[in-house]
Short mmCIF file of C-alpha atoms and ligand atoms in Angstrom, two decimals:
data_model
loop_
_atom_site.label_atom_id
_atom_site.label_comp_id
_atom_site.label_asym_id
_atom_site.label_seq_id
_atom_site.Cartn_x
_atom_site.Cartn_y
_atom_site.Cartn_z
CA UNK A 1213 40.60 203.64 45.70
CA UNK A 1214 41.02 201.46 48.68
CA UNK A 1215 38.50 198.88 49.58
CA UNK A 1216 38.53 196.85 52.70
CA UNK A 1217 37.56 193.34 51.96
CA UNK A 1218 35.84 191.75 54.86
CA UNK A 1219 36.38 188.05 54.64
CA UNK A 1220 33.64 186.56 56.68
CA UNK A 1221 32.53 183.11 55.70
CA UNK A 1222 28.82 182.75 56.01
CA UNK A 1223 28.63 180.26 58.83
CA UNK A 1224 25.59 178.52 60.12
CA UNK A 1225 25.15 178.33 63.83
CA UNK A 1226 25.13 174.83 65.24
CA UNK A 1227 22.62 173.59 67.80
CA UNK A 1228 24.22 172.13 70.91
CA UNK A 1229 22.94 170.55 74.09
CA UNK A 1230 25.46 170.74 76.92
CA UNK A 1231 24.82 169.79 80.53
CA UNK A 1232 26.66 172.15 82.86
CA UNK A 1233 26.64 171.46 86.59
CA UNK A 1234 23.51 169.34 86.19
CA UNK A 1235 21.48 171.82 84.12
CA UNK A 1236 20.85 171.06 80.45
CA UNK A 1237 21.46 174.08 78.18
CA UNK A 1238 20.28 174.14 74.55
CA UNK A 1239 21.84 176.86 72.44
CA UNK A 1240 22.74 177.72 68.85
CA UNK A 1241 26.43 178.59 68.74
CA UNK A 1242 28.93 179.85 66.22
CA UNK A 1243 31.33 176.99 65.40
CA UNK A 1244 34.37 178.98 66.54
CA UNK A 1245 32.92 179.70 69.99
CA UNK A 1246 35.33 178.27 72.56
CA UNK A 1247 33.90 176.20 75.38
CA UNK A 1248 35.37 178.60 77.94
CA UNK A 1249 33.55 181.51 76.30
CA UNK A 1250 30.31 179.53 76.20
CA UNK A 1251 30.69 178.89 79.93
CA UNK A 1252 31.74 182.41 80.93
CA UNK A 1253 29.88 184.64 78.51
CA UNK A 1254 26.82 182.67 77.49
CA UNK A 1255 26.11 180.97 80.81
CA UNK A 1256 27.70 183.72 82.92
CA UNK A 1257 29.57 181.15 85.00
CA UNK A 1258 32.69 183.25 85.50
CA UNK A 1259 34.38 180.97 88.03
CA UNK A 1260 36.24 179.32 85.14
CA UNK A 1261 39.12 181.67 84.36
CA UNK A 1262 41.09 182.48 81.24
CA UNK A 1263 44.77 182.89 82.06
CA UNK A 1264 47.10 182.25 79.13
CA UNK A 1265 44.48 181.41 76.48
CA UNK A 1266 47.17 179.19 74.90
CA UNK A 1267 46.70 175.77 76.59
CA UNK A 1268 49.49 176.24 79.12
CA UNK A 1269 48.26 177.55 82.46
CA UNK A 1270 45.23 175.39 83.26
CA UNK A 1271 43.17 178.25 84.78
CA UNK A 1272 40.34 177.25 82.41
CA UNK A 1273 40.29 173.59 83.53
CA UNK A 1274 36.83 172.03 83.73
CA UNK A 1275 35.70 168.41 83.83
CA UNK A 1276 34.26 167.04 80.60
CA UNK A 1277 32.50 163.75 81.28
CA UNK A 1278 34.72 163.49 84.35
CA UNK A 1279 38.03 164.16 82.57
CA UNK A 1280 40.00 167.37 83.13
CA UNK A 1281 40.30 169.47 79.97
CA UNK A 1282 41.44 172.98 79.14
CA UNK A 1283 38.25 174.72 78.04
CA UNK A 1284 40.18 177.44 76.17
CA UNK A 1285 41.29 174.74 73.72
CA UNK A 1286 37.98 173.18 72.94
CA UNK A 1287 35.05 174.34 70.84
CA UNK A 1288 31.59 174.48 72.36
CA UNK A 1289 30.38 172.32 69.43
CA UNK A 1290 32.84 169.61 70.48
CA UNK A 1291 31.15 169.47 73.89
CA UNK A 1292 27.72 168.83 72.37
CA UNK A 1293 26.03 166.03 74.32
CA UNK A 1294 28.61 166.14 77.10
CA UNK A 1295 28.49 166.70 80.81
CA UNK A 1296 30.52 169.66 81.99
CA UNK A 1297 31.46 170.38 85.59
CA UNK A 1298 32.83 173.78 86.56
CA UNK A 1299 34.12 175.13 89.88
CA UNK A 1300 30.60 176.42 90.64
CA UNK A 1301 29.47 172.80 91.07
CA UNK A 1302 31.70 172.26 94.11
CA UNK A 1303 29.82 174.25 96.75
CA UNK A 1304 26.59 172.49 97.72
CA UNK A 1305 23.80 174.20 99.73
CA UNK A 1306 26.17 176.82 101.07
CA UNK A 1307 28.70 174.17 102.14
CA UNK A 1308 32.16 174.37 100.63
CA UNK A 1309 33.64 171.26 99.03
CA UNK A 1310 36.37 169.70 101.24
CA UNK A 1311 38.95 170.83 98.67
CA UNK A 1312 37.74 174.42 98.94
CA UNK A 1313 37.85 174.27 102.72
CA UNK A 1314 41.34 172.78 102.63
CA UNK A 1315 42.64 175.42 100.18
CA UNK A 1316 41.22 178.12 102.46
CA UNK A 1317 42.62 176.62 105.67
CA UNK A 1318 46.07 175.81 104.24
CA UNK A 1319 46.65 179.04 102.33
CA UNK A 1320 46.41 177.13 99.06
CA UNK A 1321 45.72 180.38 97.27
CA UNK A 1322 46.89 183.95 97.21
CA UNK A 1323 45.42 185.93 94.30
CA UNK A 1324 43.10 183.04 93.49
CA UNK A 1325 43.43 183.28 89.74
CA UNK A 1326 44.65 179.70 89.26
CA UNK A 1327 42.40 178.29 92.00
CA UNK A 1328 39.33 177.21 89.98
CA UNK A 1329 41.59 175.20 87.67
CA UNK A 1330 43.62 173.81 90.57
CA UNK A 1331 40.40 172.72 92.26
CA UNK A 1332 39.01 170.99 89.17
CA UNK A 1333 42.29 169.14 88.51
CA UNK A 1334 42.29 168.11 92.17
CA UNK A 1335 38.69 166.87 91.94
CA UNK A 1336 39.72 164.71 88.97
CA UNK A 1337 42.78 163.42 90.82
CA UNK A 1338 40.92 162.49 94.03
CA UNK A 1339 38.09 160.82 92.08
CA UNK A 1340 40.63 158.40 90.59
CA UNK A 1341 42.98 158.21 93.56
CA UNK A 1342 41.53 158.95 97.01
CA UNK A 1343 44.89 158.40 98.70
CA UNK A 1344 47.48 160.10 96.50
CA UNK A 1345 51.19 160.11 97.28
CA UNK A 1346 53.22 163.30 97.13
CA UNK A 1347 54.25 162.43 93.60
CA UNK A 1348 50.67 161.62 92.57
CA UNK A 1349 49.58 165.08 93.75
CA UNK A 1350 52.38 166.76 91.80
CA UNK A 1351 51.40 164.80 88.70
CA UNK A 1352 47.72 165.57 89.30
CA UNK A 1353 48.26 169.31 88.97
CA UNK A 1354 51.11 169.16 86.45
CA UNK A 1355 48.98 171.07 83.93
CA UNK A 1356 48.14 173.95 86.28
CA UNK A 1357 50.43 176.90 86.87
CA UNK A 1358 50.37 179.13 89.93
CA UNK A 1359 52.31 182.38 89.92
CA UNK A 1360 51.78 183.13 93.63
CA UNK A 1361 52.00 180.28 96.08
CA UNK A 1362 55.09 178.32 95.07
CA UNK A 1363 52.80 175.26 95.08
CA UNK A 1364 53.72 173.91 98.53
CA UNK A 1365 50.54 175.09 100.19
CA UNK A 1366 48.54 173.74 97.25
CA UNK A 1367 50.09 170.29 97.76
CA UNK A 1368 49.30 170.58 101.48
CA UNK A 1369 45.71 171.59 100.73
CA UNK A 1370 45.11 168.64 98.42
CA UNK A 1371 46.63 166.25 100.95
CA UNK A 1372 44.41 167.67 103.70
CA UNK A 1373 41.30 167.45 101.51
CA UNK A 1374 42.10 163.87 100.56
CA UNK A 1375 42.39 162.95 104.24
CA UNK A 1376 39.12 164.75 105.09
CA UNK A 1377 37.31 163.06 102.20
CA UNK A 1378 38.55 159.62 103.20
CA UNK A 1379 37.05 160.17 106.66
CA UNK A 1380 33.66 161.25 105.31
CA UNK B 771 41.17 184.64 71.24
CA UNK B 772 38.81 183.57 68.51
CA UNK B 773 39.83 181.51 65.51
CA UNK B 774 38.75 183.03 62.18
CA UNK B 775 35.22 181.89 61.29
CA UNK B 776 34.81 178.43 59.80
CA UNK B 777 31.99 176.08 58.99
CA UNK B 778 31.69 172.97 61.14
CA UNK B 779 30.75 169.49 59.95
CA UNK B 780 30.49 166.34 61.98
CA UNK B 781 31.42 163.11 60.24
CA UNK B 782 29.51 160.00 61.29
CA UNK B 783 31.75 157.51 59.51
CA UNK B 784 35.16 157.23 57.85
CA UNK B 785 33.46 157.25 54.43
CA UNK B 786 31.54 160.41 55.27
CA UNK B 787 34.69 162.17 56.54
CA UNK B 788 36.54 161.31 53.32
CA UNK B 789 33.62 162.57 51.22
CA UNK B 790 33.28 165.81 53.21
CA UNK B 791 37.02 166.57 53.10
CA UNK B 792 37.20 165.73 49.40
CA UNK B 793 34.12 167.79 48.49
CA UNK B 794 35.28 170.88 50.37
CA UNK B 795 38.87 170.56 49.17
CA UNK B 796 41.75 172.93 50.04
CA UNK B 797 40.09 174.91 52.82
CA UNK B 798 39.04 171.88 54.89
CA UNK B 799 40.88 170.48 57.90
CA UNK B 800 40.14 167.34 59.86
CA UNK B 801 39.59 167.93 63.58
CA UNK B 802 40.36 165.24 66.17
CA UNK B 803 41.19 166.38 69.72
CA UNK B 804 42.08 169.89 68.62
CA UNK B 805 45.11 170.07 70.92
CA UNK B 806 47.38 171.05 68.04
CA UNK B 807 44.89 172.42 65.52
CA UNK B 808 42.86 174.73 67.77
CA UNK B 809 46.05 176.18 69.22
CA UNK B 810 47.12 177.15 65.68
CA UNK B 811 43.68 178.46 64.70
CA UNK B 812 43.45 180.66 67.79
CA UNK B 813 46.67 182.47 66.86
CA UNK B 814 45.48 182.43 63.22
CA UNK B 815 48.47 180.57 61.86
CA UNK B 816 45.86 178.81 59.78
CA UNK B 817 42.39 179.94 58.67
CA UNK B 818 40.51 176.97 57.23
CA UNK B 819 37.04 177.56 55.79
CA UNK B 820 35.71 174.28 57.17
CA UNK B 821 36.46 171.83 59.95
CA UNK B 822 35.39 168.21 59.62
CA UNK B 823 35.11 166.78 63.11
CA UNK B 824 36.21 163.13 63.19
CA UNK B 825 35.74 162.67 66.92
CA UNK B 826 32.29 161.03 66.73
CA UNK B 827 33.27 158.36 64.21
CA UNK B 828 32.58 155.09 66.01
CA UNK B 829 35.19 152.36 66.60
CA UNK B 830 38.28 154.45 65.89
CA UNK B 831 39.26 154.64 69.56
CA UNK B 832 40.06 151.02 70.30
CA UNK B 833 43.25 149.13 71.13
CA UNK B 834 43.40 145.57 69.79
CA UNK B 835 46.02 142.84 69.99
CA UNK B 836 46.19 139.67 67.94
CA UNK B 837 47.98 137.92 65.08
CA UNK B 838 51.33 139.19 66.36
CA UNK B 839 50.21 142.75 65.94
CA UNK B 840 48.96 145.69 67.99
CA UNK B 841 46.47 148.11 66.49
CA UNK B 842 45.53 151.49 67.96
CA UNK B 843 42.64 153.49 66.48
CA UNK B 844 43.44 157.04 65.35
CA UNK B 845 41.01 158.63 67.82
CA UNK B 846 42.46 156.89 70.88
CA UNK B 847 43.52 159.60 73.33
CA UNK B 848 46.92 159.78 74.98
CA UNK B 849 45.12 159.38 78.34
CA UNK B 850 43.34 156.19 77.38
CA UNK B 851 46.55 154.70 75.99
CA UNK B 852 48.35 155.70 79.22
CA UNK B 853 45.87 153.77 81.37
CA UNK B 854 45.46 150.81 78.99
CA UNK B 855 46.77 147.30 79.57
CA UNK B 856 49.01 147.88 76.55
CA UNK B 857 51.02 150.44 78.52
CA UNK B 858 51.68 147.84 81.22
CA UNK B 859 52.44 145.04 78.77
CA UNK B 860 54.70 147.18 76.56
CA UNK B 861 56.07 149.84 78.92
CA UNK B 862 57.70 151.93 76.17
CA UNK B 863 54.16 152.79 75.00
CA UNK B 864 53.25 153.93 78.51
CA UNK B 865 56.45 155.99 78.80
CA UNK B 866 55.36 157.96 75.75
CA UNK B 867 51.64 158.24 76.52
CA UNK B 868 52.29 159.42 80.09
CA UNK B 869 54.99 161.87 79.08
CA UNK B 870 52.98 163.86 76.55
CA UNK B 871 51.95 167.31 77.80
CA UNK B 872 49.72 167.28 80.91
CA UNK B 873 46.57 165.56 82.18
CA UNK B 874 44.25 167.98 80.40
CA UNK B 875 45.93 167.81 76.98
CA UNK B 876 46.17 164.01 77.27
CA UNK B 877 42.40 163.82 77.91
CA UNK B 878 41.72 165.30 74.46
CA UNK B 879 44.76 164.75 72.21
CA UNK B 880 44.74 161.65 70.01
CA UNK B 881 47.49 159.43 68.62
CA UNK B 882 46.15 160.02 65.09
CA UNK B 883 46.22 163.80 65.44
CA UNK B 884 49.68 163.61 66.94
CA UNK B 885 51.05 161.66 63.99
CA UNK B 886 49.21 163.88 61.46
CA UNK B 887 50.64 167.08 62.98
CA UNK B 888 53.99 166.23 61.35
CA UNK B 889 55.62 168.04 64.24
CA UNK B 890 59.12 166.73 65.11
CA UNK B 891 58.39 167.57 68.76
CA UNK B 892 55.37 165.27 68.77
CA UNK B 893 56.32 162.09 70.58
CA UNK B 894 54.27 159.38 68.88
CA UNK B 895 56.06 159.41 65.49
CA UNK B 896 59.42 158.97 67.27
CA UNK B 897 58.13 156.23 69.57
CA UNK B 898 56.37 154.45 66.71
CA UNK B 899 59.53 154.55 64.58
CA UNK B 900 61.30 152.41 67.21
CA UNK B 901 58.48 149.84 66.94
CA UNK B 902 58.38 149.70 63.11
CA UNK B 903 54.83 150.97 63.01
CA UNK B 904 52.59 151.45 60.01
CA UNK B 905 50.11 154.30 59.65
CA UNK B 906 46.78 153.19 58.19
CA UNK B 907 45.23 155.71 55.83
CA UNK B 908 41.94 155.77 53.99
CA UNK B 909 40.95 158.19 51.26
CA UNK B 910 39.09 158.62 47.97
CA UNK B 911 41.47 156.10 46.36
CA UNK B 912 41.02 153.47 49.05
CA UNK B 913 43.21 152.20 51.87
CA UNK B 914 46.97 152.10 52.25
CA UNK B 915 49.50 151.48 55.02
CA UNK B 916 52.60 153.69 55.18
CA UNK B 917 55.61 153.13 57.47
CA UNK B 918 55.55 155.89 60.09
CA UNK B 919 59.08 156.91 59.09
CA UNK B 920 57.79 157.72 55.59
CA UNK B 921 54.43 159.09 56.72
CA UNK B 922 55.91 162.28 58.13
CA UNK B 923 57.75 163.61 55.08
CA UNK B 924 59.04 166.93 56.27
CA UNK B 925 58.41 169.60 58.89
CA UNK B 926 54.60 169.75 59.37
CA UNK B 927 54.12 167.71 56.18
CA UNK B 928 52.68 164.21 55.85
CA UNK B 929 51.98 162.03 52.81
CA UNK B 930 48.21 162.40 53.29
CA UNK B 931 46.43 163.39 50.09
CA UNK B 932 43.31 165.52 49.84
CA UNK B 933 40.39 163.82 51.52
CA UNK B 934 42.63 161.17 53.04
CA UNK B 935 42.54 160.48 56.78
CA UNK B 936 44.39 158.25 59.23
CA UNK B 937 42.26 155.49 60.74
CA UNK B 938 44.89 153.94 62.99
CA UNK B 939 48.40 152.69 63.50
CA UNK B 940 49.76 149.18 63.98
CA UNK B 941 53.05 147.58 64.92
CA UNK B 942 54.34 144.04 65.40
CA UNK B 943 54.19 142.79 69.00
CA UNK B 944 57.79 143.17 70.26
CA UNK B 945 59.57 139.81 70.59
CA UNK B 946 59.77 138.19 74.02
CA UNK B 947 63.04 139.23 75.65
CA UNK B 948 63.16 142.55 73.85
CA UNK B 949 62.23 145.78 75.57
CA UNK B 950 62.45 149.49 75.08
CA UNK B 951 62.31 152.86 76.74
CA UNK B 952 61.08 156.26 75.71
CA UNK B 953 62.78 159.06 77.60
CA UNK B 954 62.52 162.79 77.12
CA UNK B 955 63.48 166.02 78.74
CA UNK B 956 61.29 169.12 78.87
CA UNK B 957 60.83 172.37 80.76
CA UNK B 958 57.48 171.57 82.41
CA UNK B 959 54.49 169.30 81.81
CA UNK B 960 52.54 171.51 79.38
CA UNK B 961 55.50 171.81 77.02
CA UNK B 962 56.91 169.82 74.15
CA UNK B 963 60.15 167.95 74.86
CA UNK B 964 63.47 169.69 74.32
CA UNK B 965 64.84 166.30 73.23
CA UNK B 966 63.55 162.75 73.34
CA UNK B 967 64.88 159.28 72.57
CA UNK B 968 62.99 156.08 71.77
CA UNK B 969 64.98 152.90 71.95
CA UNK B 970 64.08 149.24 71.51
CA UNK B 971 66.63 146.52 72.41
CA UNK B 972 66.77 142.77 71.81
CA UNK B 973 69.35 141.23 74.14
CA UNK B 974 70.93 137.85 74.63
CA UNK B 975 72.49 138.21 78.06
CA UNK B 976 74.55 141.38 77.68
CA UNK B 977 74.86 140.98 73.92
CA UNK B 978 72.85 143.30 71.77
CA UNK B 979 71.17 141.23 69.04
CA UNK B 980 69.18 144.06 67.61
CA UNK B 981 68.36 147.67 68.38
CA UNK B 982 66.26 150.50 67.03
CA UNK B 983 66.82 154.13 68.06
CA UNK B 984 64.84 157.23 67.05
CA UNK B 985 65.41 160.82 68.16
CA UNK B 986 62.59 163.35 68.68
CA UNK B 987 62.75 167.16 68.62
CA UNK B 988 66.15 166.68 66.99
CA UNK B 989 65.58 167.78 63.40
CA UNK B 990 62.84 168.52 60.88
CA UNK B 991 61.36 165.05 61.38
CA UNK B 992 62.27 162.35 63.88
CA UNK B 993 65.75 161.02 63.19
CA UNK B 994 66.57 157.35 62.77
CA UNK B 995 69.86 157.05 64.70
CA UNK B 996 71.49 154.46 62.43
CA UNK B 997 75.06 155.32 63.51
CA UNK B 998 74.22 154.74 67.16
CA UNK B 999 72.50 151.47 66.29
CA UNK B 1000 75.65 150.30 64.45
CA UNK B 1001 77.72 150.98 67.59
CA UNK B 1002 75.46 148.64 69.60
CA UNK B 1003 74.29 145.91 67.22
CA UNK B 1004 76.15 142.63 67.70
CA UNK B 1005 78.22 143.98 70.58
CA UNK B 1006 78.45 143.25 74.29
CA UNK B 1007 76.97 146.21 76.14
CA UNK B 1008 79.82 147.69 78.14
CA UNK B 1009 79.89 151.28 79.40
CA UNK B 1010 82.36 152.06 76.64
CA UNK B 1011 80.17 150.68 73.86
CA UNK B 1012 77.13 152.52 75.21
CA UNK B 1013 79.08 155.78 75.48
CA UNK B 1014 80.16 155.47 71.83
CA UNK B 1015 76.57 154.88 70.76
CA UNK B 1016 75.37 157.89 72.73
CA UNK B 1017 78.05 160.01 71.11
CA UNK B 1018 77.06 158.76 67.66
CA UNK B 1019 73.40 159.61 68.29
CA UNK B 1020 74.29 163.11 69.44
CA UNK B 1021 76.41 163.56 66.31
CA UNK B 1022 73.69 162.32 63.97
CA UNK B 1023 71.01 164.56 65.51
CA UNK B 1024 70.23 167.82 63.73
CA UNK B 1025 68.84 169.90 66.60
CA UNK B 1026 67.89 173.48 65.93
CA UNK B 1027 68.65 176.22 68.43
CA UNK B 1028 65.45 177.77 69.80
CA UNK B 1029 64.08 179.04 73.10
CA UNK B 1030 64.31 175.50 74.49
CA UNK B 1031 68.08 175.43 74.16
CA UNK B 1032 71.18 175.70 72.04
CA UNK B 1033 72.30 173.06 69.59
CA UNK B 1034 75.12 171.97 71.93
CA UNK B 1035 72.79 171.70 74.89
CA UNK B 1036 70.41 169.51 72.89
CA UNK B 1037 73.21 167.26 71.68
CA UNK B 1038 74.38 166.75 75.26
CA UNK B 1039 70.79 165.93 76.25
CA UNK B 1040 70.59 163.29 73.52
CA UNK B 1041 73.86 161.76 74.68
CA UNK B 1042 72.49 161.47 78.22
CA UNK B 1043 69.07 160.25 77.11
CA UNK B 1044 70.54 157.44 74.99
CA UNK B 1045 72.57 156.22 77.97
CA UNK B 1046 69.55 156.46 80.23
CA UNK B 1047 67.34 154.72 77.64
CA UNK B 1048 69.78 151.82 77.21
CA UNK B 1049 69.96 151.45 80.99
CA UNK B 1050 66.18 151.28 81.37
CA UNK B 1051 65.67 148.99 78.36
CA UNK B 1052 68.31 146.57 79.69
CA UNK B 1053 66.63 146.35 83.08
CA UNK B 1054 63.29 145.80 81.38
CA UNK B 1055 64.77 143.08 79.15
CA UNK B 1056 65.76 141.39 82.41
CA UNK B 1057 62.14 141.52 83.55
CA UNK B 1058 62.40 144.48 85.92
CA UNK B 1059 59.57 147.02 86.19
CA UNK B 1060 61.02 150.48 85.68
CA UNK B 1061 58.95 153.66 85.61
CA UNK B 1062 60.27 156.39 83.31
CA UNK B 1063 58.80 159.17 81.27
CA UNK B 1064 59.68 162.73 80.36
CA UNK B 1065 61.68 164.51 83.04
CA UNK B 1066 61.34 168.19 83.82
CA UNK B 1067 63.89 170.66 85.07
C1 FAD C 87 50.51 172.67 75.89
C2 FAD C 87 50.69 171.51 74.99
C3 FAD C 87 51.75 170.64 75.19
C4 FAD C 87 51.94 169.56 74.35
N1 FAD C 87 52.98 168.73 74.60
C5 FAD C 87 53.17 167.66 73.80
C6 FAD C 87 54.24 166.74 74.05
O1 FAD C 87 55.00 166.87 75.02
N2 FAD C 87 54.38 165.71 73.19
C7 FAD C 87 53.54 165.50 72.14
O2 FAD C 87 53.70 164.54 71.42
N3 FAD C 87 52.51 166.33 71.90
C8 FAD C 87 52.31 167.40 72.70
N4 FAD C 87 51.26 168.24 72.43
C9 FAD C 87 50.39 168.00 71.25
C10 FAD C 87 49.28 167.02 71.59
O3 FAD C 87 49.81 165.76 71.80
C11 FAD C 87 48.20 166.93 70.51
O4 FAD C 87 47.17 166.22 71.11
C12 FAD C 87 48.46 166.19 69.26
O5 FAD C 87 49.63 166.67 68.67
C13 FAD C 87 47.36 166.38 68.25
O6 FAD C 87 46.31 165.49 68.45
P1 FAD C 87 44.80 165.99 68.35
O7 FAD C 87 43.95 164.80 68.41
O8 FAD C 87 44.57 167.02 69.35
O9 FAD C 87 44.76 166.55 66.83
P2 FAD C 87 44.18 167.89 66.23
O10 FAD C 87 44.75 169.07 66.90
O11 FAD C 87 42.71 167.79 66.14
O12 FAD C 87 44.77 167.76 64.75
C14 FAD C 87 46.15 167.93 64.49
C15 FAD C 87 46.39 167.86 62.99
O13 FAD C 87 46.17 166.55 62.48
C16 FAD C 87 45.09 166.51 61.57
N5 FAD C 87 44.36 165.29 61.93
C17 FAD C 87 43.96 164.93 63.18
N6 FAD C 87 43.47 163.67 63.16
C18 FAD C 87 43.54 163.25 61.88
C19 FAD C 87 43.21 162.00 61.24
N7 FAD C 87 42.71 160.96 61.93
N8 FAD C 87 43.42 161.90 59.91
C20 FAD C 87 43.94 162.96 59.21
N9 FAD C 87 44.30 164.12 59.76
C21 FAD C 87 44.11 164.27 61.10
C22 FAD C 87 44.36 167.81 61.73
O14 FAD C 87 43.76 168.22 60.53
C23 FAD C 87 45.47 168.75 62.16
O15 FAD C 87 46.19 169.18 61.04
C24 FAD C 87 51.04 169.33 73.26
C25 FAD C 87 49.98 170.19 73.05
C26 FAD C 87 49.79 171.27 73.90
C27 FAD C 87 48.63 172.19 73.66
S1 FES C 88 43.55 179.71 79.82
FE1 FES C 88 43.34 177.71 79.13
S2 FES C 88 45.23 176.83 79.64
FE2 FES C 88 45.53 178.92 80.19
S1 FES C 89 47.12 181.97 93.73
FE1 FES C 89 47.72 183.50 92.32
S2 FES C 89 48.18 182.30 90.56
FE2 FES C 89 47.86 180.81 92.04
#
């Protein structure tokens, strides 16, 4: 006789309160729920992408209390009480963020899969360093992979956005 | 990818974490930044029944200096060490903190979790070995301090007992006139180094009074390059002497062939990294500001 033993630990859901793009969300979540899944599946904010799902590509990059993190390698329960910013926060009242405009004007994207992560890493970079050198820009997106552009137009886009933002 | 189900507990203090881990026993794992642990859980290399989250324990994320000693709390992230005054004052610390992974991983990963991973590719144990650091542990039987070189016992194995956690690390403030460098080589930012070298020099002019060298990603744990040290200690640093030391380090390393490179390739990297490290440390001993970190292809 064969029996299939289902090993499922009885796990209690954990209450969390996470602010995403300015809105406070209160939910009960399974402890193993990844932050990226909370964002995409629970909140239906699908701008944050899952690329590698193994902490390499950076497509899932969001800002957690202002710091860039890979949301595929964080539990939703770890974000309890935190402030999360996703790519959806960039456009305001139908106006693109200067980084989005610059990516569009400088061909900073092709398929667009890496773009949300590239944008969030760039937001973090420009918040700390409004006038980044070439090297600073390269370091700023060191944790984000792009399989299409060859990066040069991404560097150009970030440079153009930085210049536009300094003029604002 | 979902980890297997687990229960989640949040510790509010060191004492509570020790109690939780001890009560649950075998199936429990401590969780800090999750940048090593969650990666393993997602591919189900490990299926703990319970995670005890240490991240909210207050006061474990500070950097203090005093009494000839530097203390870094276990929960201090690589990113906060990278931008701390400590990284400017003791550049070898900044070399390491800035070289680890990428911006995102550095935002979350902690020095304590890095040391507890027992991974020979993790940079902090190698760097800390060159600074004679102690790992501060606290568990059901009280507190103890263990030299970092003894703390990581074997591949992925530390001396931590059940219910015991790391609260911080400390090392003596390096003597005035001494300086070090931590240099590594890796394929891209979000990757562990193929090889790395930590090196701390005390010079009198061009004479090497003392030296400490540790090799990362070069064996089952970080390797104390005693043969290379012997080639340098008490000698005048000429190109010849440095080349002999680099050769000795490469010979003493025990690199394992993997997708990052062959054994020969890794030995030649170590040879180059030792020479580069000595060069940077010498310039720093002379008061120069030199920026180095991990290099990519
Ligand atoms: C893509 C990628 C690239 C990376 N590249 C590098 C690199 O180049 N160099 C490098 O050094 N590291 C690298 N890392 C690893 C990274 O530095 C991790 O942050 C670090 O190894 C673990 O720290 P953590 O706080 O995330 O620990 P966690 O992942 O939370 O825990 C790791 C282990 O330590 C235990 N633990 C954690 N804290 C404690 C404590 N205080 N007391 C007792 N046990 C504890 C946990 O139970 C677990 O077993 C990389 C990681 C990724 C994902
Ligand atoms: S999906 Fe998170 S890093 Fe690739
Ligand atoms: S635009 Fe396609 S991956 Fe970057």
